Coordinates of C-alpha atoms in Angstrom, one line a residue:
X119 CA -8.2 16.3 21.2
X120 CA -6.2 19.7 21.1
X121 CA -3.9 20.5 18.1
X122 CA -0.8 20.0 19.6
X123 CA -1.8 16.1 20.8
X124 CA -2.8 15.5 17.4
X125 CA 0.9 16.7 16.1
X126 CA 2.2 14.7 18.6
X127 CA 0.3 11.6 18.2
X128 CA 0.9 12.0 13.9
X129 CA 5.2 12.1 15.0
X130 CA 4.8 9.3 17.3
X131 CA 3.0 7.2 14.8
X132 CA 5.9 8.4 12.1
X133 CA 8.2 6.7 14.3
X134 CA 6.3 4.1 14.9
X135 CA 6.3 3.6 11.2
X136 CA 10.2 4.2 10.8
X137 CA 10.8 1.6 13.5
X138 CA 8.0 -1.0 11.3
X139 CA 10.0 -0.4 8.0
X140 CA 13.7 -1.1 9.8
X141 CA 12.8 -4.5 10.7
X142 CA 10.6 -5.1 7.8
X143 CA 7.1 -5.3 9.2
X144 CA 3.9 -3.8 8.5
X145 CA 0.9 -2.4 10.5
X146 CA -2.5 -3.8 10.6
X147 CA -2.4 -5.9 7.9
X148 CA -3.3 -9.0 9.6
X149 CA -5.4 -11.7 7.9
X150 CA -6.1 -9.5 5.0
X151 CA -4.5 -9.2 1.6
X152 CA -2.3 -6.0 1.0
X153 CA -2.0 -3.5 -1.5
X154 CA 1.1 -1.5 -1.9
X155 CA 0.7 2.2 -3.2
X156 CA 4.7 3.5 -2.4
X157 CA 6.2 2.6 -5.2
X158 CA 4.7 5.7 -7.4
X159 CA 6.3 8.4 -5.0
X160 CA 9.6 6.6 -4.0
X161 CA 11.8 9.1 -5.9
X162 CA 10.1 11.9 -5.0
X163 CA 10.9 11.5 -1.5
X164 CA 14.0 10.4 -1.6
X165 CA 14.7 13.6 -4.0
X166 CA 13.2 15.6 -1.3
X167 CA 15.6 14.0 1.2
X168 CA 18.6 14.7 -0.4
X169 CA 17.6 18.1 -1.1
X170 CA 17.1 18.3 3.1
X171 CA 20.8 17.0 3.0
X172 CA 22.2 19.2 0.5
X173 CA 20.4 22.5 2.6
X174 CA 21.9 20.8 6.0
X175 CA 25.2 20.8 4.4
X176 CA 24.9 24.3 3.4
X177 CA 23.8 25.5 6.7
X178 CA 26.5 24.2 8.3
X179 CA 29.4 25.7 6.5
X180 CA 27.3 29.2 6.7
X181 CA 26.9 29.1 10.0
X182 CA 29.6 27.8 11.1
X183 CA 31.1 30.7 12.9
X184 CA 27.5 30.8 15.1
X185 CA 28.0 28.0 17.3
X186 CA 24.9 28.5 19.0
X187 CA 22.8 28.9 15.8
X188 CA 24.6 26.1 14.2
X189 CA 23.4 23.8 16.6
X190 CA 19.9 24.7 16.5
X191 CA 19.3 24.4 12.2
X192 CA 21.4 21.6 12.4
X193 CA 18.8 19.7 14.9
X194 CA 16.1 20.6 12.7
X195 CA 18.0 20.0 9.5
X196 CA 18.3 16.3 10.8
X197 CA 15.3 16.3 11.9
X198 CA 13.3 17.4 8.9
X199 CA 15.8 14.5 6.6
X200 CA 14.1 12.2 9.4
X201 CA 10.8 13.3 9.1
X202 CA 10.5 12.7 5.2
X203 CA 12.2 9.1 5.6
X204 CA 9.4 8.3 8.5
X205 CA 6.8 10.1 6.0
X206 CA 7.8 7.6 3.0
X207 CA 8.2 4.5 5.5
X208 CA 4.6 4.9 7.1
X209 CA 3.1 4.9 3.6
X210 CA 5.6 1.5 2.7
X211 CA 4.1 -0.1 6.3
X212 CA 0.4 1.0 6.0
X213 CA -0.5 -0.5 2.5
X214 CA -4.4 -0.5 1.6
X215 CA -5.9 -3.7 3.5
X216 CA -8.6 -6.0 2.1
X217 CA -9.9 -8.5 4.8
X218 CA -12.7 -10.8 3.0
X219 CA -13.0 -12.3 6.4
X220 CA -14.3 -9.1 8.5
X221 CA -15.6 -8.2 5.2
X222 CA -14.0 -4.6 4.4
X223 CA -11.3 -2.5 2.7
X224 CA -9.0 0.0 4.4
X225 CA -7.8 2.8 2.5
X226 CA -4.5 4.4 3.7
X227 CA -1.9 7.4 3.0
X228 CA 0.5 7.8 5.4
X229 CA -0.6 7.7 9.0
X230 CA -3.2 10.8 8.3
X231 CA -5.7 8.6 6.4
X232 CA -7.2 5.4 7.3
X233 CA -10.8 4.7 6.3
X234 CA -12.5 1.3 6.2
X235 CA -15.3 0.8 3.4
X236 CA -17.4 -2.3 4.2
X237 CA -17.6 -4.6 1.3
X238 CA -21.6 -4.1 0.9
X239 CA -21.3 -0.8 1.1
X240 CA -19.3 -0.9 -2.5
X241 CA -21.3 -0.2 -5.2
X242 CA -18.9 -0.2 -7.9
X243 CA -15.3 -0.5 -8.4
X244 CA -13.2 0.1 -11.1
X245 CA -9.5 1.1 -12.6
X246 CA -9.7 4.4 -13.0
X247 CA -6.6 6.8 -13.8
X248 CA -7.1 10.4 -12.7
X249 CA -4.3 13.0 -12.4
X250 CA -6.4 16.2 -11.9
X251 CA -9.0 16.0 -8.4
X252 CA -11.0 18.9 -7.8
X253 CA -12.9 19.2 -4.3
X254 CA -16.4 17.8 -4.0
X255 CA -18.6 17.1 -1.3
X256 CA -18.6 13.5 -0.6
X257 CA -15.7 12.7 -2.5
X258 CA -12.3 11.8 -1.0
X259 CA -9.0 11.8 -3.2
X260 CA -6.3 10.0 -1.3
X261 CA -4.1 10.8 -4.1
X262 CA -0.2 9.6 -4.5
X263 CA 1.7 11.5 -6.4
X264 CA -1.1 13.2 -7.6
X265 CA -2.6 10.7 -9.0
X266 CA -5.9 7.9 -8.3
X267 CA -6.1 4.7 -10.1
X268 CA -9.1 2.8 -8.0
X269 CA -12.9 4.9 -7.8
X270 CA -15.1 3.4 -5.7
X271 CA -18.7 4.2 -5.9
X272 CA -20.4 3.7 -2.5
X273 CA -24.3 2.5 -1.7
X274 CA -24.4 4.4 1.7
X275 CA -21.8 7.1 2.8
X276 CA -19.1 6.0 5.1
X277 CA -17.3 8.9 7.3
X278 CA -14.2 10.2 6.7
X279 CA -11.7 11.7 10.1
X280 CA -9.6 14.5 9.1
X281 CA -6.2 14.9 10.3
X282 CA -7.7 17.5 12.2
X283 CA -10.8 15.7 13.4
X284 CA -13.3 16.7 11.6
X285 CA -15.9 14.3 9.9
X286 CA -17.0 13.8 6.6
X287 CA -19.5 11.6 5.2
X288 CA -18.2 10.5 1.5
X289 CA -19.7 8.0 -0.8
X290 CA -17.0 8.2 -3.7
X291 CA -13.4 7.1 -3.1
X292 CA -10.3 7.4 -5.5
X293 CA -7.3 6.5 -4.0
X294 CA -4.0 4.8 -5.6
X295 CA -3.0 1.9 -5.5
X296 CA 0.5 0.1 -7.1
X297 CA -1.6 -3.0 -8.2
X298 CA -4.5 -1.3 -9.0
X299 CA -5.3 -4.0 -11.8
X300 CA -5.4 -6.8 -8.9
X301 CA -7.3 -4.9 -6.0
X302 CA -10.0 -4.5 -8.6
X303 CA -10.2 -7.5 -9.3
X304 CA -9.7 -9.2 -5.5
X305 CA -12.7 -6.5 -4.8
X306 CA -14.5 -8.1 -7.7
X307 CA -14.3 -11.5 -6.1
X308 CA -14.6 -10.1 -2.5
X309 CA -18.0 -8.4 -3.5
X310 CA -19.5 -12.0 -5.4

C-alpha cells in the first residue's frame, strides 16, 4: 500500500476512534480482559490541545485582515485541535487485550501499533519500570509517555508491522500499561 493510503487509512481509523470514545465504546476488545494505558498521558494531550487553541486563537486575530489566509490556518488550526483529541481517544478505545480463550495478548498504542503475542510464545513477564529505551534489534518499546512498565521476554519472535509497513521480527516487548501490577499478574494465570 502507497504512502498516501496508509495516511489515509491512519485518519480514518482516528475517526473511527473519536466516534468509539463519544458513545463510549471500545474496539476489539471482545471476550478478552482489557488493559487501559491512557491515563499516564492524559494531560499531556490535553496540554497539547489547548496549546493548538491558544495558536488558533492567535492566528485569527493576526490574520484577520487576510480573508483568504484566514480561512485556510483556521481549517488546519481546527483540524490539528481535532487530530490530537482523535490521537488521545484511539489510545482510550484500543486498550491492550488479553483473550485466555484464543489464547493471546494484543499490545496497542494508538491505531499505529497493534501486535498480538500468543500466550506460549511468553517466556517471561514481569513489572518492569523503564524511562530511557534505546533502539535494539528485536526489541519493541511501545512507550507512553516515555515510559514501559510490562517486558515481556519471548520463546520464538513474533513480527512487528510498522506504520509504514515494514516487518520486524521482535522477541522482547516493553510496553505500558495503567494496571501494570494486574496484567502481570492475569498473564501469570493466563500462562499456568
Amino acid at each position: 500500500m502507497r504512502v498516501g493510503g496508509l495516511l489515509v487509512r491512519h485518519e480514518v481509523r482516528l475517526f473511527a476512534s473519536l466516534a468509539l470514545w463519544v458513545v463510549r465504546r471500545t474496539h476489539g476488545t471482545g471476550g478478552g480482559v482489557a488493559f487501559g494505558y491512557a491515563r499516564g498521558q492524559g494531560a499531556m494531550m490535553a496540554g497539547f490541545a489547548f496549546v493548538c487553541l491558544v495558536e488558533t486563537v492567535a492566528l485569527s486575530v493576526l490574520l484577520r485582515d487576510w480573508p483568504a489566509v484566514h480561512a485556510v490556518f483556521l481549517f488546519l488550526d481546527v483540524y490539528t485541535i481535532v487530530f490530537v483529541v482523535a490521537l488521545h481517544a484511539s489510545s482510550v478505545v484500543r486498550p491492550h487485550v488479553l483473550d485466555v480463550e484464543r489464547g493471546s495478548l494484543r499490545i496497542r498504542r494508538y491505531v499505529h501499533v497493534d501486535l498480538p503475542v500468543p500466550l506460549e510464545r511468553i517466556g517471561s513477564v514481569r513489572r518492569e519500570l523503564r524511562m530511557t529505551h534505546e533502539p535494539a534489534d528485536g526489541e519493541l518499546n511501545v512507550e507512553v509517555g516515555s515510559q514501559t512498565t510490562v517486558t515481556l521476554e519471548l520463546t520464538e519472535p513474533v513480527t512487528h508491522v510498522t506504520f509504514l509497513g515494514r516487518r520486524r521480527a521482535v522477541r522482547v516487548v516493553r510496553f505500558h500499561a495503567d494496571d501494570a501490577d494486574g496484567l502481570v499478574r492475569a498473564l501469570g494465570r493466563a500462562r499456568v
